[in-house]
Coordinates of C-alpha atoms and ligand atoms in Angstrom, one line a residue:
M1 CA -20.9 24.1 -13.5
R2 CA -19.9 24.8 -17.1
A3 CA -22.1 24.8 -20.2
E4 CA -20.0 22.0 -21.7
A5 CA -18.1 18.9 -20.4
S6 CA -14.7 20.5 -20.4
I7 CA -13.1 19.2 -17.2
L8 CA -11.1 15.9 -17.4
H9 CA -10.1 13.9 -14.4
L10 CA -7.5 11.1 -14.7
D11 CA -6.6 8.6 -12.1
L12 CA -4.2 5.7 -12.5
D13 CA -5.5 2.2 -11.6
A14 CA -4.0 0.6 -8.5
F15 CA -1.1 2.9 -9.1
F16 CA 1.8 1.6 -6.8
A17 CA 0.8 -2.1 -7.4
A18 CA 0.5 -1.5 -11.2
V19 CA 4.1 -0.2 -11.3
E20 CA 5.2 -3.2 -9.4
Q21 CA 3.4 -5.6 -11.7
R22 CA 4.9 -3.7 -14.7
D23 CA 8.5 -4.1 -13.4
K24 CA 8.0 -7.6 -12.0
P25 CA 6.5 -9.8 -14.7
S26 CA 6.0 -12.8 -12.4
L27 CA 3.5 -10.7 -10.4
R28 CA 1.3 -9.7 -13.4
G29 CA -2.3 -11.0 -12.9
K30 CA -1.5 -11.9 -9.3
P31 CA -2.5 -10.3 -5.9
V32 CA 0.1 -7.6 -5.0
V33 CA 0.0 -5.5 -1.8
V34 CA 2.2 -2.4 -1.4
G35 CA 2.6 -0.7 1.9
G36 CA 4.2 -0.9 5.4
I37 CA 4.9 -4.6 5.6
L38 CA 6.3 -4.8 9.1
G39 CA 4.6 -4.6 12.5
R40 CA 1.7 -2.1 12.5
G41 CA 2.1 -1.0 8.9
V42 CA -0.9 -0.3 6.7
V43 CA -1.7 -1.1 3.1
S44 CA -0.9 1.7 0.6
T45 CA -2.6 0.0 -2.2
A46 CA -3.6 -3.5 -3.5
S47 CA -3.8 -4.8 -7.1
Y48 CA -7.3 -5.5 -8.3
E49 CA -6.5 -9.2 -7.9
A50 CA -5.9 -8.6 -4.2
R51 CA -8.9 -6.4 -3.8
K52 CA -11.1 -9.4 -4.7
F53 CA -10.1 -10.8 -1.3
G54 CA -11.2 -7.6 0.5
V55 CA -7.8 -6.0 0.8
H56 CA -7.8 -2.2 0.5
S57 CA -5.8 1.0 1.2
A58 CA -5.3 2.0 4.8
M59 CA -6.1 -1.5 6.1
P60 CA -3.6 -2.9 8.6
T61 CA -1.2 -5.1 6.7
H62 CA -1.6 -8.0 9.2
E63 CA -5.3 -8.0 8.3
A64 CA -4.5 -8.1 4.6
R65 CA -2.2 -11.0 5.2
R66 CA -5.0 -12.9 6.9
L67 CA -7.4 -12.2 4.0
C68 CA -4.9 -12.8 1.2
P69 CA -1.9 -14.8 2.4
N70 CA -0.7 -15.6 -1.0
A71 CA -0.2 -12.0 -2.2
A72 CA 3.2 -10.5 -2.8
Y73 CA 3.8 -8.0 0.0
L74 CA 6.2 -5.2 -1.2
S75 CA 7.4 -2.2 0.7
G76 CA 7.2 0.2 -2.3
R77 CA 9.6 2.1 -4.6
F78 CA 8.8 5.8 -4.5
G79 CA 11.5 6.6 -7.1
A80 CA 9.7 4.5 -9.7
Y81 CA 6.3 5.9 -8.7
R82 CA 7.6 9.5 -9.2
V83 CA 9.0 8.7 -12.6
A84 CA 5.7 7.3 -13.7
S85 CA 3.8 10.2 -12.2
R86 CA 6.0 12.7 -14.1
Q87 CA 5.4 10.9 -17.4
V88 CA 1.6 11.1 -16.9
M89 CA 1.6 14.7 -15.8
A90 CA 3.6 15.6 -18.9
I91 CA 0.9 14.1 -21.1
L92 CA -1.8 16.0 -19.3
R93 CA 0.1 19.2 -19.7
S94 CA 0.3 18.7 -23.4
L95 CA -3.6 18.8 -23.4
S96 CA -3.8 22.1 -21.5
P97 CA -1.6 24.5 -19.6
L98 CA -4.1 24.2 -16.7
V99 CA -3.5 21.0 -14.9
E100 CA -4.1 20.5 -11.2
P101 CA -2.4 17.4 -9.8
L102 CA -4.2 16.1 -6.6
S103 CA -1.6 13.4 -5.9
L104 CA 1.0 11.3 -7.6
D105 CA -1.5 9.5 -9.8
E106 CA -4.4 11.9 -10.1
A107 CA -5.1 15.3 -11.8
F108 CA -7.8 17.6 -13.2
V109 CA -7.3 19.1 -16.7
D110 CA -9.1 22.2 -17.9
L111 CA -9.8 21.3 -21.5
A112 CA -11.3 24.7 -22.4
A113 CA -8.1 26.4 -21.2
G114 CA -6.2 24.1 -23.6
G115 CA -8.0 25.5 -26.6
H116 CA -10.4 22.5 -27.1
T117 CA -13.7 23.6 -28.6
D118 CA -15.4 20.4 -29.7
F119 CA -17.2 19.0 -26.6
S120 CA -19.4 16.6 -28.5
L121 CA -19.6 13.0 -27.1
D122 CA -17.7 11.8 -30.2
A123 CA -14.8 14.3 -29.8
L124 CA -14.5 13.7 -26.1
T125 CA -14.6 9.9 -26.5
R126 CA -11.7 10.2 -29.0
L127 CA -9.8 12.5 -26.7
G128 CA -10.3 10.4 -23.6
Q129 CA -9.2 7.2 -25.3
E130 CA -6.2 8.9 -26.8
V131 CA -5.0 10.2 -23.4
R132 CA -5.4 6.7 -21.9
E133 CA -3.5 5.2 -24.8
Q134 CA -0.7 7.8 -24.4
V135 CA -0.4 7.0 -20.7
R136 CA -0.2 3.3 -21.4
T137 CA 2.6 3.9 -24.0
A138 CA 4.6 6.5 -22.0
T139 CA 4.6 4.5 -18.8
G140 CA 5.2 1.1 -20.3
G141 CA 1.8 -0.3 -19.6
L142 CA 0.0 1.5 -16.7
T143 CA -3.7 1.9 -17.2
A144 CA -5.6 5.1 -16.3
S145 CA -9.3 5.8 -15.8
V146 CA -10.6 9.0 -17.2
G147 CA -13.8 10.9 -16.5
I148 CA -15.0 14.0 -18.3
G149 CA -17.8 16.3 -17.1
S150 CA -18.9 19.9 -16.6
S151 CA -17.4 20.3 -13.1
K152 CA -14.7 18.8 -10.9
F153 CA -17.2 16.9 -8.9
I154 CA -18.7 15.2 -11.9
A155 CA -15.4 14.6 -13.7
K156 CA -13.9 12.9 -10.6
L157 CA -17.1 10.9 -10.1
A158 CA -17.0 9.8 -13.7
S159 CA -13.4 8.5 -13.5
E160 CA -14.3 6.5 -10.4
Q161 CA -17.2 5.0 -12.3
A162 CA -14.9 4.3 -15.2
K163 CA -12.5 2.2 -13.0
P164 CA -10.6 0.2 -13.8
D165 CA -9.2 1.0 -17.2
G166 CA -12.2 2.9 -18.5
L167 CA -13.6 6.2 -19.8
V168 CA -16.9 7.8 -18.7
I169 CA -18.2 11.0 -20.2
V170 CA -21.1 12.6 -18.4
P171 CA -23.2 14.6 -20.9
V172 CA -24.2 18.1 -19.9
G173 CA -27.7 18.1 -18.5
T174 CA -27.6 14.6 -17.0
E175 CA -25.6 15.4 -13.9
V176 CA -28.4 16.0 -11.5
D177 CA -30.1 12.6 -12.2
R178 CA -26.7 10.8 -12.3
I179 CA -25.8 11.7 -8.7
A180 CA -29.3 11.2 -7.1
Q181 CA -28.6 7.7 -5.8
L182 CA -25.1 8.4 -4.5
G183 CA -24.3 8.2 -0.8
V184 CA -23.4 11.5 0.9
R185 CA -19.8 10.4 1.3
A186 CA -19.4 10.8 -2.5
I187 CA -19.7 14.5 -2.1
P188 CA -16.4 16.3 -2.1
G189 CA -15.6 17.6 1.4
V190 CA -17.9 15.1 3.2
G191 CA -15.5 13.3 5.5
P192 CA -16.4 10.8 8.2
A193 CA -17.4 13.5 10.8
T194 CA -19.9 15.3 8.5
A195 CA -21.2 12.0 7.2
E196 CA -21.9 10.8 10.7
R197 CA -23.8 13.9 11.5
L198 CA -25.9 13.5 8.3
Y199 CA -26.6 9.9 9.1
R200 CA -27.9 11.0 12.5
L201 CA -30.4 13.1 10.6
G202 CA -31.4 10.2 8.5
I203 CA -29.7 11.6 5.4
L204 CA -27.9 8.8 3.6
T205 CA -28.1 9.8 0.0
V206 CA -27.9 12.8 -2.2
T207 CA -31.7 12.5 -2.7
D208 CA -32.2 12.6 1.1
L209 CA -30.0 15.7 1.2
R210 CA -32.2 17.4 -1.4
A211 CA -35.2 16.7 0.8
A212 CA -33.7 18.1 4.0
T213 CA -34.8 21.6 5.0
A214 CA -32.3 24.4 4.8
N215 CA -32.9 25.2 8.5
E216 CA -32.2 21.7 9.6
L217 CA -28.9 21.5 7.7
R218 CA -27.8 24.9 8.9
R219 CA -28.5 24.1 12.5
E220 CA -26.6 20.8 12.4
L221 CA -23.7 21.7 10.2
G222 CA -23.4 25.5 10.1
G223 CA -24.2 27.9 7.3
T224 CA -21.1 27.3 5.1
T225 CA -21.2 23.5 5.0
A226 CA -25.0 23.5 4.6
A227 CA -24.8 25.8 1.6
W228 CA -22.0 23.8 0.0
L229 CA -23.9 20.5 0.5
T230 CA -27.1 21.9 -1.0
D231 CA -25.2 23.2 -4.0
L232 CA -23.4 19.9 -4.6
A233 CA -26.6 17.9 -4.1
Y234 CA -27.8 19.7 -7.3
A235 CA -24.4 19.3 -9.0
R236 CA -23.7 23.0 -8.7
D237 CA -19.9 23.1 -8.5
D238 CA -18.0 26.0 -10.1
R239 CA -14.6 25.3 -8.5
G240 CA -11.9 26.3 -11.0
I241 CA -8.8 24.3 -11.9
S242 CA -6.1 26.0 -10.0
G243 CA -3.0 24.9 -11.8
S244 CA 0.0 23.5 -10.0
R245 CA 1.0 25.0 -6.7
E246 CA 3.3 23.8 -4.1
V247 CA 1.5 22.4 -1.1
K248 CA 3.4 23.1 2.1
S249 CA 1.1 21.3 4.5
I250 CA -1.7 18.8 4.7
S251 CA -4.3 19.1 7.5
I252 CA -7.7 18.1 8.6
E253 CA -10.0 19.7 11.0
D254 CA -13.1 18.6 12.9
T255 CA -15.7 21.1 14.2
F256 CA -17.8 19.5 16.8
A257 CA -21.5 19.7 17.3
Q258 CA -20.9 20.0 21.0
D259 CA -17.8 21.2 22.8
H260 CA -15.5 18.4 24.1
T261 CA -13.8 18.7 27.5
R262 CA -12.5 15.1 28.1
M263 CA -9.2 13.7 27.0
E264 CA -10.9 10.3 26.5
D265 CA -13.1 11.8 23.8
L266 CA -10.5 13.9 22.1
E267 CA -7.8 11.2 21.9
P268 CA -9.6 8.9 19.4
I269 CA -10.6 11.9 17.3
T270 CA -7.0 13.1 17.2
A271 CA -5.8 9.6 16.2
R272 CA -8.5 9.3 13.5
D273 CA -7.5 12.7 12.0
A274 CA -3.8 11.8 12.2
H275 CA -4.4 8.6 10.3
E276 CA -6.3 10.4 7.6
V277 CA -3.6 13.0 7.3
A278 CA -1.0 10.2 7.1
A279 CA -2.9 8.5 4.4
R280 CA -3.0 11.7 2.3
L281 CA 0.7 12.2 2.9
R282 CA 1.5 8.7 1.7
K283 CA -0.7 9.2 -1.3
S284 CA 1.4 12.2 -2.2
G285 CA 4.5 10.2 -1.9
M286 CA 6.0 12.5 0.7
F287 CA 7.2 12.4 4.3
A288 CA 6.8 15.1 6.9
R289 CA 8.9 16.3 9.7
T290 CA 6.6 18.7 11.5
I291 CA 3.3 17.7 13.2
T292 CA 0.8 20.3 14.3
L293 CA -2.2 20.2 16.6
K294 CA -4.7 23.0 16.5
L295 CA -7.4 23.6 19.1
K296 CA -10.2 26.1 19.0
L297 CA -11.9 26.8 22.3
A298 CA -15.5 27.7 23.0
D299 CA -14.4 31.4 23.1
F300 CA -13.0 31.0 19.6
T301 CA -9.4 31.5 20.6
T302 CA -7.1 29.2 18.7
H303 CA -4.1 27.4 20.2
T304 CA -1.6 25.7 18.0
R305 CA 1.3 23.5 19.0
S306 CA 3.9 21.9 16.7
R307 CA 6.7 19.4 17.1
T308 CA 9.4 18.9 14.5
L309 CA 11.1 15.5 14.5
L310 CA 14.7 14.9 13.5
G311 CA 13.6 12.7 10.6
A312 CA 10.7 12.7 8.2
V313 CA 7.9 10.2 8.8
D314 CA 4.6 9.0 7.1
S315 CA 3.2 6.3 9.4
N316 CA -0.2 6.4 11.1
E317 CA 1.3 5.5 14.5
T318 CA 4.0 8.1 14.6
I319 CA 1.9 11.0 13.5
A320 CA -0.9 10.0 15.8
A321 CA 1.5 9.5 18.7
V322 CA 3.0 13.0 18.3
A323 CA -0.4 14.6 17.8
I324 CA -1.7 13.0 21.0
E325 CA 1.4 14.0 22.8
L326 CA 0.7 17.6 21.7
L327 CA -2.9 17.3 22.9
G328 CA -1.6 16.1 26.3
Q329 CA 0.6 19.3 26.5
Q330 CA -2.6 21.4 26.1
R331 CA -4.6 19.3 28.5
H332 CA -5.1 22.4 30.7
L333 CA -7.3 24.0 28.0
L334 CA -9.8 21.2 27.9
P335 CA -12.1 22.3 30.7
Q336 CA -12.8 25.5 28.7
G337 CA -14.4 23.3 26.0
I338 CA -12.9 22.4 22.6
R339 CA -14.9 23.4 19.5
L340 CA -12.5 22.4 16.9
L341 CA -9.6 20.1 16.6
G342 CA -7.1 19.9 13.7
V343 CA -4.1 17.8 12.9
G344 CA -1.6 18.9 10.3
V345 CA 1.8 17.9 8.8
S346 CA 4.4 20.0 7.1
G347 CA 8.1 20.2 6.4
F348 CA 8.0 17.7 3.5
T349 CA 10.8 15.6 2.0
N350 CA 10.7 13.0 -0.7
E351 CA 12.4 10.4 1.4
A352 CA 12.0 8.9 4.9
Q353 CA 15.0 9.5 7.1
E354 CA 14.5 6.5 9.3
A355 CA 17.9 6.3 10.9
L356 CA 17.6 9.9 11.9
F357 CA 14.2 9.4 13.1
E358 CA 15.4 6.7 15.5
I359 CA 17.0 9.4 17.6
S360 CA 13.8 11.3 18.0
A361 CA 11.9 8.1 18.6
S362 CA 14.1 7.3 21.6
R363 CA 13.5 10.9 22.8
L364 CA 9.8 10.3 22.4
D365 CA 10.2 7.1 24.4
E366 CA 11.2 9.2 27.3
S367 CA 7.9 10.9 27.2
R368 CA 6.4 7.4 27.3
I369 CA 4.7 7.4 24.0
D370 CA 4.2 4.1 22.4
L371 CA 5.9 4.2 19.0
P372 CA 6.2 1.5 16.4
P373 CA 9.6 -0.2 16.0
V374 CA 11.9 1.8 13.8
T375 CA 13.7 0.2 11.0
V376 CA 17.2 1.4 10.6
R377 CA 18.8 0.9 7.2
H378 CA 22.3 -0.6 7.3
G379 CA 23.3 0.6 3.9
A380 CA 22.8 -1.8 1.1
L381 CA 22.5 -4.8 3.4
N382 CA 19.1 -4.0 4.5
Y383 CA 17.1 -5.3 1.6
R384 CA 13.3 -4.8 1.7
P385 CA 10.9 -7.0 -0.3
G386 CA 10.4 -5.5 -3.7
D387 CA 13.7 -3.5 -3.8
D388 CA 15.7 -3.4 -7.0
V389 CA 19.0 -5.2 -6.8
T390 CA 21.8 -6.0 -9.2
H391 CA 24.0 -9.1 -9.2
A392 CA 27.4 -9.0 -10.8
V393 CA 26.7 -12.3 -12.7
H394 CA 22.9 -12.6 -12.9
G395 CA 22.1 -9.0 -13.6
P396 CA 19.1 -7.0 -12.4
G397 CA 16.3 -8.4 -10.2
W398 CA 14.3 -7.7 -7.1
V399 CA 14.2 -8.8 -3.5
W400 CA 11.7 -11.6 -3.1
G401 CA 12.4 -12.2 0.5
T402 CA 15.0 -11.9 3.3
G403 CA 15.7 -13.5 6.6
M404 CA 18.3 -15.6 8.5
G405 CA 21.1 -13.7 6.8
L406 CA 19.9 -14.7 3.4
V407 CA 18.2 -12.8 0.6
T408 CA 16.2 -14.3 -2.2
V409 CA 16.2 -12.5 -5.5
R410 CA 14.0 -13.0 -8.6
F411 CA 15.9 -12.0 -11.7
E412 CA 13.5 -10.3 -14.0
T413 CA 12.7 -6.8 -15.3
A414 CA 9.9 -5.1 -17.1
E415 CA 11.4 -6.3 -20.4
T416 CA 12.0 -9.9 -19.6
G417 CA 9.5 -12.7 -19.0
P418 CA 9.1 -14.2 -15.4
G419 CA 12.6 -14.9 -14.2
P420 CA 14.4 -17.4 -12.0
I421 CA 14.8 -17.2 -8.2
R422 CA 18.2 -17.5 -6.4
T423 CA 19.3 -17.1 -2.8
F424 CA 22.4 -15.4 -1.6
Q425 CA 24.1 -14.4 1.7
V426 CA 22.9 -10.8 2.5
D427 CA 26.6 -9.7 2.5
D428 CA 27.4 -11.3 -0.8
P429 CA 29.7 -8.8 -2.4
E430 CA 28.4 -9.5 -5.8
L431 CA 24.9 -8.3 -4.8
S432 CA 24.0 -4.7 -4.3
S433 CA 21.0 -2.3 -4.3
T434 CA 20.3 -0.8 -7.7
P435 CA 20.8 3.0 -7.3
V436 CA 17.5 4.9 -7.6
R437 CA 17.7 7.3 -10.6
V438 CA 16.0 10.3 -9.2
P439 CA 14.7 12.4 -12.0
D440 CA 15.0 16.2 -12.1
E441 CA 12.6 18.0 -10.0
D442 CA 9.7 19.4 -11.9
P443 CA 7.7 22.0 -9.9
S444 CA 4.5 21.2 -11.6
G445 CA 5.0 17.5 -11.2
P446 CA 4.2 15.2 -8.3
G447 CA 4.7 16.1 -4.7
W448 CA 2.1 18.7 -5.3
I449 CA -1.2 17.8 -4.0
E450 CA -4.5 19.2 -3.0
E451 CA -4.7 20.9 0.4
Ligands
TTP1 P1 -5.6 5.9 -5.3 O1 -5.7 6.5 -6.6 O2 -6.5 6.3 -4.2 O3 -5.6 4.3 -5.4 P2 -5.0 3.4 -6.5 O4 -4.4 4.2 -7.6 O5 -4.0 2.4 -5.9 O6 -6.3 2.5 -7.0 P3 -7.5 3.0 -7.8 O7 -7.3 4.5 -8.2 O8 -7.5 2.1 -9.0 O9 -8.7 2.8 -7.0 O10 -4.1 6.2 -4.7 C1 -3.0 6.3 -5.5 C2 -1.8 5.8 -4.8 O11 -1.6 6.5 -3.6 C3 -1.9 4.3 -4.4 O12 -1.5 3.4 -5.4 C4 -1.1 4.2 -3.2 C5 -1.1 5.6 -2.6 N1 -2.0 5.6 -1.4 C6 -1.5 5.4 -0.1 O13 -0.3 5.3 0.0 N2 -2.4 5.4 1.0 C7 -3.7 5.5 0.8 O14 -4.4 5.5 1.8 C8 -4.2 5.7 -0.5 C9 -5.7 5.9 -0.7 C10 -3.4 5.8 -1.6
MG2 MG1 -5.5 5.7 -8.6

């Protein structure tokens, strides 16, 4: 923890949904849900208007439709999200050379490394508001929440507390009191598995954690985790800002309190880990081709198996199905006792390759794995809700809905007011997909996320 509040954390508000509302004026102020809108898809994000109905990230889309049937359900435009992300990261890099992006819409900035020396509340308030204003201007209206504090933990917590569209500065010396009432899940690194173990010990909050004995924590969680939790419970966090680095894989691991030997126990854990990895992958705006399963046995030997698909994927079901398939291949190891299970993805691309994936899906079918239906894109004729289209006469618009050989388009853009709706035959030669303008790759930009 630093002697001054010199770490800034910025996170855009309802990022994907906010980009959609910016570019689709008729959706401003309305519930918008972005995500997998077919079959077993899950919600990537929901506008704050939709969150009032209980819709949230990672919820199955069919459940969101039940809670909020009147929302606009859009499949997402990663090109537009990447452009916005780049604009935001450029602003942050003008503050300091030391910027650590965590996902497309989130980053830490080391203000001290940027030559800032005045960390008074006044100066930080001016700085925080100015950054938020610059983001709004550069992105054409997206709002960001900003937190400033003396460590990563506190800065990130502050930006969460600032949400939406706010600024929170945590003065040095107030950190320990500020976190006392938080639940243990608020501590970085405490995932569902660790939280569950803490709950079993009756430890629900940071205050409970402070009261726990060192021995008890060590016994239940191991020395490293116990030490980490105790430090964080007192806001002791000296993690540095690591700057941009290319992340080549995303993975999650569970170490078990007791060794597992049964497929029935390990399958749901594998699925849960796969879903979490998939959510982090989607958050980074990327797709992965390789899925890896790691097992550590009671004798501490590690066994890793991977499978590379023909196309890149990002869905919960596909990643879980492959991970479970890999688990099945290692079934013979189970009687020895599994101490640790990890699921990882790698081989990233910026685009899904759904048509290619179809081939590997049918291969997977042979191994009798239940996979979600695969959408094959038939060139421009496969319009998805939310996609940008252009009509030779009516100009630019977006796909409002499709079905029965028809496509309904709303003709509006970020610069117009709410526009009119018209319906066409899907093969109307005057209608086409608007080409995505892919900006130049910027190695310190998005697609670079926390491991
Ligand atoms: P978040 O910053 O977690 O969420 P958000 O920006 O939508 O909302 P807020 O920060 O105001 O709470 O994630 C950023 C984007 O990442 C989000 O807009 C969509 C994507 N994402 C997923 O695709 N899947 C997920 O499970 C999550 C959490 C995010
Ligand atoms: Mg966000």
